PDB file of C-alpha atoms in Angstrom:
ATOM      1  CA  GLU A   1     -42.311   3.615  17.754  1.00  0.00           C
ATOM      2  CA  ASN A   2     -42.876   6.535  15.467  1.00  0.00           C
ATOM      3  CA  VAL A   3     -43.226   8.984  18.718  1.00  0.00           C
ATOM      4  CA  LEU A   4     -44.850  11.308  17.371  1.00  0.00           C
ATOM      5  CA  THR A   5     -45.056  15.378  19.026  1.00  0.00           C
ATOM      6  CA  GLN A   6     -47.851  17.368  18.382  1.00  0.00           C
ATOM      7  CA  SER A   7     -47.461  21.506  18.686  1.00  0.00           C
ATOM      8  CA  PRO A   8     -48.398  23.790  20.594  1.00  0.00           C
ATOM      9  CA  GLY A   9     -49.709  21.626  23.275  1.00  0.00           C
ATOM     10  CA  THR A  10     -52.745  24.816  23.032  1.00  0.00           C
ATOM     11  CA  LEU A  11     -54.310  27.424  20.776  1.00  0.00           C
ATOM     12  CA  SER A  12     -56.320  30.707  21.528  1.00  0.00           C
ATOM     13  CA  LEU A  13     -57.948  31.660  19.234  1.00  0.00           C
ATOM     14  CA  SER A  14     -60.903  33.514  17.869  1.00  0.00           C
ATOM     15  CA  PRO A  15     -63.873  32.219  15.142  1.00  0.00           C
ATOM     16  CA  GLY A  16     -62.595  32.812  11.900  1.00  0.00           C
ATOM     17  CA  GLU A  17     -58.960  32.664  12.752  1.00  0.00           C
ATOM     18  CA  ARG A  18     -57.173  30.485   9.956  1.00  0.00           C
ATOM     19  CA  VAL A  19     -54.910  27.786  12.407  1.00  0.00           C
ATOM     20  CA  THR A  20     -52.352  25.477  11.679  1.00  0.00           C
ATOM     21  CA  LEU A  21     -51.184  22.552  14.174  1.00  0.00           C
ATOM     22  CA  SER A  22     -47.623  20.701  13.560  1.00  0.00           C
ATOM     23  CA  CYS A  23     -47.574  16.272  14.136  1.00  0.00           C
ATOM     24  CA  ARG A  24     -44.216  16.326  13.163  1.00  0.00           C
ATOM     25  CA  ALA A  25     -42.867  12.488  13.728  1.00  0.00           C
ATOM     26  CA  SER A  26     -39.389  11.005  15.339  1.00  0.00           C
ATOM     27  CA  GLN A  27     -39.022   7.884  12.379  1.00  0.00           C
ATOM     28  CA  SER A  28     -39.641   9.308   8.443  1.00  0.00           C
ATOM     29  CA  VAL A  29     -43.418   7.530   8.680  1.00  0.00           C
ATOM     30  CA  SER A  30     -43.879   5.302   5.448  1.00  0.00           C
ATOM     31  CA  SER A  31     -46.054   6.390   2.726  1.00  0.00           C
ATOM     32  CA  THR A  32     -48.721   8.155   3.576  1.00  0.00           C
ATOM     33  CA  TYR A  33     -50.211   6.903   6.618  1.00  0.00           C
ATOM     34  CA  LEU A  34     -51.035   9.848   8.630  1.00  0.00           C
ATOM     35  CA  ALA A  35     -54.424  10.474  10.261  1.00  0.00           C
ATOM     36  CA  TRP A  36     -55.827  13.454  12.104  1.00  0.00           C
ATOM     37  CA  TYR A  37     -58.813  13.171  14.874  1.00  0.00           C
ATOM     38  CA  GLN A  38     -60.836  15.716  16.511  1.00  0.00           C
ATOM     39  CA  ALA A  39     -61.570  15.183  20.172  1.00  0.00           C
ATOM     40  CA  LYS A  40     -64.380  16.484  22.762  1.00  0.00           C
ATOM     41  CA  VAL A  41     -65.161  16.132  26.335  1.00  0.00           C
ATOM     42  CA  GLY A  42     -67.876  12.840  26.145  1.00  0.00           C
ATOM     43  CA  GLN A  43     -67.503  12.602  22.543  1.00  0.00           C
ATOM     44  CA  ALA A  44     -66.453  10.155  20.020  1.00  0.00           C
ATOM     45  CA  PRO A  45     -63.086  10.993  18.456  1.00  0.00           C
ATOM     46  CA  ARG A  46     -64.058  11.598  14.871  1.00  0.00           C
ATOM     47  CA  LEU A  47     -62.342  10.959  11.975  1.00  0.00           C
ATOM     48  CA  LEU A  48     -61.132  13.993  10.135  1.00  0.00           C
ATOM     49  CA  MET A  49     -57.784  12.844   7.507  1.00  0.00           C
ATOM     50  CA  TYR A  50     -56.828  10.395   6.043  1.00  0.00           C
ATOM     51  CA  GLY A  51     -53.528   9.056   4.113  1.00  0.00           C
ATOM     52  CA  ILE A  52     -51.905  12.470   4.849  1.00  0.00           C
ATOM     53  CA  SER A  53     -54.407  14.376   3.063  1.00  0.00           C
ATOM     54  CA  SER A  54     -57.677  13.355   2.299  1.00  0.00           C
ATOM     55  CA  ARG A  55     -61.006  14.073   4.107  1.00  0.00           C
ATOM     56  CA  ALA A  56     -63.245  11.198   5.701  1.00  0.00           C
ATOM     57  CA  THR A  57     -66.440  11.100   4.781  1.00  0.00           C
ATOM     58  CA  GLY A  58     -68.763  14.710   6.432  1.00  0.00           C
ATOM     59  CA  ILE A  59     -65.123  16.712   6.956  1.00  0.00           C
ATOM     60  CA  PRO A  60     -65.833  20.007   5.520  1.00  0.00           C
ATOM     61  CA  ASP A  61     -63.494  20.664   3.551  1.00  0.00           C
ATOM     62  CA  ARG A  62     -62.262  24.364   5.906  1.00  0.00           C
ATOM     63  CA  PHE A  63     -60.464  20.778   6.684  1.00  0.00           C
ATOM     64  CA  SER A  64     -57.142  20.456   4.714  1.00  0.00           C
ATOM     65  CA  GLY A  65     -54.049  18.110   5.096  1.00  0.00           C
ATOM     66  CA  SER A  66     -50.392  18.454   4.002  1.00  0.00           C
ATOM     67  CA  GLY A  67     -46.973  17.204   5.191  1.00  0.00           C
ATOM     68  CA  SER A  68     -44.568  14.407   4.069  1.00  0.00           C
ATOM     69  CA  GLY A  69     -41.086  11.820   6.014  1.00  0.00           C
ATOM     70  CA  THR A  70     -41.822  13.108   9.616  1.00  0.00           C
ATOM     71  CA  ASP A  71     -43.520  16.744   9.593  1.00  0.00           C
ATOM     72  CA  PHE A  72     -47.453  16.804   9.041  1.00  0.00           C
ATOM     73  CA  THR A  73     -49.799  19.183   9.019  1.00  0.00           C
ATOM     74  CA  LEU A  74     -53.409  20.300  10.230  1.00  0.00           C
ATOM     75  CA  THR A  75     -55.002  23.465   8.296  1.00  0.00           C
ATOM     76  CA  ILE A  76     -58.462  24.457   8.937  1.00  0.00           C
ATOM     77  CA  ASN A  77     -59.758  27.957   7.395  1.00  0.00           C
ATOM     78  CA  ARG A  78     -62.117  30.156   9.372  1.00  0.00           C
ATOM     79  CA  LEU A  79     -62.973  28.600  13.052  1.00  0.00           C
ATOM     80  CA  GLU A  80     -66.411  27.660  13.125  1.00  0.00           C
ATOM     81  CA  PRO A  81     -68.136  27.574  16.466  1.00  0.00           C
ATOM     82  CA  GLU A  82     -68.353  24.111  16.261  1.00  0.00           C
ATOM     83  CA  ASP A  83     -64.031  23.612  15.861  1.00  0.00           C
ATOM     84  CA  PHE A  84     -62.764  24.007  19.467  1.00  0.00           C
ATOM     85  CA  ALA A  85     -61.970  20.597  20.366  1.00  0.00           C
ATOM     86  CA  VAL A  86     -58.530  18.247  20.950  1.00  0.00           C
ATOM     87  CA  TYR A  87     -56.700  17.416  17.689  1.00  0.00           C
ATOM     88  CA  TYR A  88     -54.540  14.286  17.361  1.00  0.00           C
ATOM     89  CA  CYS A  89     -52.300  13.219  14.661  1.00  0.00           C
ATOM     90  CA  GLN A  90     -51.358   9.653  14.177  1.00  0.00           C
ATOM     91  CA  GLN A  91     -49.216   6.953  12.295  1.00  0.00           C
ATOM     92  CA  TYR A  92     -50.124   3.895  11.199  1.00  0.00           C
ATOM     93  CA  GLY A  93     -47.278   3.236   8.677  1.00  0.00           C
ATOM     94  CA  SER A  94     -45.189   1.341  11.490  1.00  0.00           C
ATOM     95  CA  PRO A  95     -46.423  -1.322  13.614  1.00  0.00           C
ATOM     96  CA  PRO A  96     -47.482  -0.098  16.726  1.00  0.00           C
ATOM     97  CA  LEU A  97     -49.103   2.536  16.112  1.00  0.00           C
ATOM     98  CA  THR A  98     -48.894   5.475  17.780  1.00  0.00           C
ATOM     99  CA  PHE A  99     -50.841   8.654  18.547  1.00  0.00           C
ATOM    100  CA  GLY A 100     -49.024  12.468  18.915  1.00  0.00           C
ATOM    101  CA  GLY A 101     -50.128  13.575  22.368  1.00  0.00           C
ATOM    102  CA  GLY A 102     -53.055  16.513  20.816  1.00  0.00           C
ATOM    103  CA  THR A 103     -53.288  20.191  20.404  1.00  0.00           C
ATOM    104  CA  LYS A 104     -56.479  22.642  22.265  1.00  0.00           C
ATOM    105  CA  VAL A 105     -57.928  24.635  19.955  1.00  0.00           C
ATOM    106  CA  GLU A 106     -60.043  26.641  21.922  1.00  0.00           C
ATOM    107  CA  LEU A 107     -62.005  29.849  22.356  1.00  0.00           C
ATOM    108  CA  LYS A 108     -60.371  33.405  22.498  1.00  0.00           C
TER     109      LYS A 108
ATOM    110  CA  GLU B   1     -78.037   5.096  13.389  1.00  0.00           C
ATOM    111  CA  VAL B   2     -74.149   3.957  12.928  1.00  0.00           C
ATOM    112  CA  GLN B   3     -73.230   4.054  16.992  1.00  0.00           C
ATOM    113  CA  MET B   4     -70.924   2.520  19.736  1.00  0.00           C
ATOM    114  CA  VAL B   5     -71.617   2.607  22.546  1.00  0.00           C
ATOM    115  CA  GLU B   6     -68.942   1.546  25.490  1.00  0.00           C
ATOM    116  CA  SER B   7     -70.099   0.497  29.532  1.00  0.00           C
ATOM    117  CA  GLY B   8     -68.246  -1.744  32.111  1.00  0.00           C
ATOM    118  CA  GLY B   9     -66.007   1.026  33.459  1.00  0.00           C
ATOM    119  CA  ASP B  10     -65.570   2.123  36.862  1.00  0.00           C
ATOM    120  CA  LEU B  11     -63.050   2.440  40.326  1.00  0.00           C
ATOM    121  CA  VAL B  12     -60.824  -0.642  40.728  1.00  0.00           C
ATOM    122  CA  GLN B  13     -58.326  -1.047  42.920  1.00  0.00           C
ATOM    123  CA  PRO B  14     -53.787  -2.299  41.522  1.00  0.00           C
ATOM    124  CA  GLY B  15     -54.471  -5.822  41.080  1.00  0.00           C
ATOM    125  CA  GLU B  16     -58.306  -6.511  40.112  1.00  0.00           C
ATOM    126  CA  SER B  17     -59.667  -6.923  37.249  1.00  0.00           C
ATOM    127  CA  LEU B  18     -62.244  -5.294  34.675  1.00  0.00           C
ATOM    128  CA  ARG B  19     -64.170  -6.286  31.703  1.00  0.00           C
ATOM    129  CA  LEU B  20     -65.444  -3.759  29.852  1.00  0.00           C
ATOM    130  CA  SER B  21     -67.981  -4.061  26.543  1.00  0.00           C
ATOM    131  CA  CYS B  22     -69.001  -2.325  23.775  1.00  0.00           C
ATOM    132  CA  ALA B  23     -71.989  -2.530  22.310  1.00  0.00           C
ATOM    133  CA  ALA B  24     -72.003  -1.995  17.857  1.00  0.00           C
ATOM    134  CA  SER B  25     -75.250  -0.864  16.039  1.00  0.00           C
ATOM    135  CA  GLY B  26     -77.078  -0.186  13.186  1.00  0.00           C
ATOM    136  CA  PHE B  27     -73.591  -1.582  10.617  1.00  0.00           C
ATOM    137  CA  THR B  28     -72.639  -4.998   9.790  1.00  0.00           C
ATOM    138  CA  PHE B  29     -70.250  -5.420  13.180  1.00  0.00           C
ATOM    139  CA  SER B  30     -69.005  -9.120  11.614  1.00  0.00           C
ATOM    140  CA  ASN B  31     -67.092  -7.245   8.939  1.00  0.00           C
ATOM    141  CA  TYR B  32     -65.359  -4.885  10.054  1.00  0.00           C
ATOM    142  CA  VAL B  33     -62.221  -5.221  12.672  1.00  0.00           C
ATOM    143  CA  MET B  34     -61.822  -3.579  15.766  1.00  0.00           C
ATOM    144  CA  ASN B  35     -59.373  -2.158  18.043  1.00  0.00           C
ATOM    145  CA  TRP B  36     -59.977  -0.775  21.902  1.00  0.00           C
ATOM    146  CA  VAL B  37     -57.995   2.808  22.419  1.00  0.00           C
ATOM    147  CA  ARG B  38     -57.295   4.200  25.561  1.00  0.00           C
ATOM    148  CA  ARG B  39     -55.992   7.985  27.002  1.00  0.00           C
ATOM    149  CA  ALA B  40     -54.835   8.488  29.771  1.00  0.00           C
ATOM    150  CA  PRO B  41     -55.928  11.508  32.368  1.00  0.00           C
ATOM    151  CA  GLY B  42     -53.541  14.267  30.605  1.00  0.00           C
ATOM    152  CA  LYS B  43     -52.350  12.339  27.557  1.00  0.00           C
ATOM    153  CA  GLY B  44     -52.932  11.269  24.218  1.00  0.00           C
ATOM    154  CA  LEU B  45     -54.541   9.050  22.678  1.00  0.00           C
ATOM    155  CA  GLU B  46     -52.904   5.104  23.422  1.00  0.00           C
ATOM    156  CA  TRP B  47     -54.272   1.567  21.541  1.00  0.00           C
ATOM    157  CA  VAL B  48     -54.518  -0.962  23.030  1.00  0.00           C
ATOM    158  CA  SER B  49     -56.090  -4.551  21.568  1.00  0.00           C
ATOM    159  CA  TYR B  50     -56.444  -5.303  18.018  1.00  0.00           C
ATOM    160  CA  ILE B  51     -58.936  -8.159  16.940  1.00  0.00           C
ATOM    161  CA  ASP B  52     -59.838  -9.480  13.407  1.00  0.00           C
ATOM    162  CA  THR B  53     -63.695 -10.428  12.128  1.00  0.00           C
ATOM    163  CA  SER B  54     -63.105 -13.848  13.159  1.00  0.00           C
ATOM    164  CA  SER B  55     -61.782 -12.730  16.332  1.00  0.00           C
ATOM    165  CA  GLU B  56     -58.191 -15.368  14.742  1.00  0.00           C
ATOM    166  CA  THR B  57     -55.215 -12.823  15.141  1.00  0.00           C
ATOM    167  CA  ILE B  58     -55.182 -10.390  17.843  1.00  0.00           C
ATOM    168  CA  TYR B  59     -52.458  -8.492  18.581  1.00  0.00           C
ATOM    169  CA  TYR B  60     -51.749  -5.976  22.343  1.00  0.00           C
ATOM    170  CA  ALA B  61     -49.797  -3.207  23.256  1.00  0.00           C
ATOM    171  CA  ASP B  62     -46.871  -4.313  24.830  1.00  0.00           C
ATOM    172  CA  SER B  63     -48.414  -2.000  27.962  1.00  0.00           C
ATOM    173  CA  VAL B  64     -51.478  -5.206  27.877  1.00  0.00           C
ATOM    174  CA  LYS B  65     -49.302  -8.311  26.378  1.00  0.00           C
ATOM    175  CA  GLY B  66     -49.888 -10.902  29.734  1.00  0.00           C
ATOM    176  CA  ARG B  67     -52.718  -8.456  31.383  1.00  0.00           C
ATOM    177  CA  PHE B  68     -55.310  -7.735  28.452  1.00  0.00           C
ATOM    178  CA  SER B  69     -57.957 -10.159  27.141  1.00  0.00           C
ATOM    179  CA  ILE B  70     -60.114  -8.701  23.552  1.00  0.00           C
ATOM    180  CA  SER B  71     -62.538 -10.529  21.838  1.00  0.00           C
ATOM    181  CA  ARG B  72     -66.129 -10.959  20.159  1.00  0.00           C
ATOM    182  CA  ASP B  73     -69.743 -11.571  19.782  1.00  0.00           C
ATOM    183  CA  ASN B  74     -70.728 -11.499  16.021  1.00  0.00           C
ATOM    184  CA  ALA B  75     -73.980 -12.304  16.862  1.00  0.00           C
ATOM    185  CA  LYS B  76     -74.081 -10.055  19.382  1.00  0.00           C
ATOM    186  CA  ASN B  77     -72.172  -7.595  17.522  1.00  0.00           C
ATOM    187  CA  SER B  78     -69.649  -6.984  20.590  1.00  0.00           C
ATOM    188  CA  LEU B  79     -66.518  -6.048  21.910  1.00  0.00           C
ATOM    189  CA  TYR B  80     -65.088  -6.836  25.081  1.00  0.00           C
ATOM    190  CA  LEU B  81     -62.080  -5.980  26.887  1.00  0.00           C
ATOM    191  CA  GLN B  82     -60.781  -8.552  29.621  1.00  0.00           C
ATOM    192  CA  MET B  83     -58.959  -6.524  32.115  1.00  0.00           C
ATOM    193  CA  ASN B  84     -56.443  -8.757  34.427  1.00  0.00           C
ATOM    194  CA  ASN B  85     -53.961  -7.411  37.079  1.00  0.00           C
ATOM    195  CA  LEU B  86     -55.154  -3.433  36.638  1.00  0.00           C
ATOM    196  CA  ARG B  87     -51.964  -0.840  37.282  1.00  0.00           C
ATOM    197  CA  ASP B  88     -52.359   2.337  38.784  1.00  0.00           C
ATOM    198  CA  GLU B  89     -50.694   3.263  35.182  1.00  0.00           C
ATOM    199  CA  ASP B  90     -53.878   1.655  33.246  1.00  0.00           C
ATOM    200  CA  THR B  91     -56.552   4.530  34.715  1.00  0.00           C
ATOM    201  CA  ALA B  92     -58.232   6.433  31.565  1.00  0.00           C
ATOM    202  CA  VAL B  93     -61.165   6.636  29.256  1.00  0.00           C
ATOM    203  CA  TYR B  94     -61.375   2.719  26.736  1.00  0.00           C
ATOM    204  CA  TYR B  95     -62.033   2.985  23.351  1.00  0.00           C
ATOM    205  CA  CYS B  96     -63.817   1.013  21.170  1.00  0.00           C
ATOM    206  CA  ALA B  97     -62.705   1.620  17.905  1.00  0.00           C
ATOM    207  CA  ARG B  98     -64.048   0.942  14.400  1.00  0.00           C
ATOM    208  CA  ASP B  99     -61.277   0.654  11.734  1.00  0.00           C
ATOM    209  CA  TRP B 100     -61.680   2.187   7.751  1.00  0.00           C
ATOM    210  CA  GLY B 101     -60.923  -1.100   6.526  1.00  0.00           C
ATOM    211  CA  ARG B 102     -62.881  -3.024   7.156  1.00  0.00           C
ATOM    212  CA  SER B 103     -62.069  -5.954   6.614  1.00  0.00           C
ATOM    213  CA  GLN B 104     -58.676  -5.482   5.929  1.00  0.00           C
ATOM    214  CA  PRO B 105     -57.517  -3.787   8.450  1.00  0.00           C
ATOM    215  CA  ARG B 106     -55.968   0.314   7.920  1.00  0.00           C
ATOM    216  CA  TRP B 107     -55.134   0.824  10.913  1.00  0.00           C
ATOM    217  CA  PHE B 108     -56.823   3.976  11.430  1.00  0.00           C
ATOM    218  CA  PHE B 109     -60.273   4.271  12.985  1.00  0.00           C
ATOM    219  CA  ASP B 110     -63.630   6.356  11.593  1.00  0.00           C
ATOM    220  CA  LEU B 111     -65.843   5.464  14.050  1.00  0.00           C
ATOM    221  CA  TRP B 112     -65.081   5.364  17.722  1.00  0.00           C
ATOM    222  CA  GLY B 113     -67.724   4.951  20.774  1.00  0.00           C
ATOM    223  CA  ARG B 114     -67.742   7.921  23.562  1.00  0.00           C
ATOM    224  CA  GLY B 115     -65.867   5.640  25.934  1.00  0.00           C
ATOM    225  CA  THR B 116     -65.815   4.092  29.235  1.00  0.00           C
ATOM    226  CA  LEU B 117     -63.535   5.711  32.222  1.00  0.00           C
ATOM    227  CA  VAL B 118     -61.571   3.354  33.975  1.00  0.00           C
ATOM    228  CA  THR B 119     -60.378   4.266  37.716  1.00  0.00           C
ATOM    229  CA  VAL B 120     -57.444   2.117  39.446  1.00  0.00           C
ATOM    230  CA  SER B 121     -56.303   3.700  42.694  1.00  0.00           C
ATOM    231  CA  SER B 122     -56.233   2.458  46.527  1.00  0.00           C
TER     232      SER B 122
END
């Protein structure tokens, strides 16, 4: 299976900062089959990005995705208070679909 | 409101069984393929199982194959996960997740529930 490794495990940041989250795959991800999710304790996870760089419905444009092959990035410009959460990447190009271990973005 | 609500999570002993339910509302449930995804404590998300709109095509992760069974009742807008012979490593929050692609799976998920906690411990 295609193992996804996210780094760093935790980021301590302040509102207004720019953050870059990394997702590295053990095998090349087929086509553009990579998604990102945001998860908060006690809430339903939320789809942020799919197809590497397409924003899901209602996702603000401060979120952007990029990358190809085995290296992918989720960027959040100007962190808002509601952005402090755990972020997961997911590949769906080869079965079984797999998720990364997550990066926690916490308030500094 | 478009939402899904899971229920049925509990504390059980190894070897016991549990049935999870997911009640969908605010959208045409029968038009969507569905999945279960779980998150074990301190770990990332893990896909568990898939079912298509007519229950004809079903897939399982290797870790649960032979022990878990997914089903759905479109008349009741509900998704289920029957979990048998539970193990310590099945301890997790279990989420139902709707596929973005409606009746044709795209394998990423645009609607999730809040999850239900399953704890397997003696």
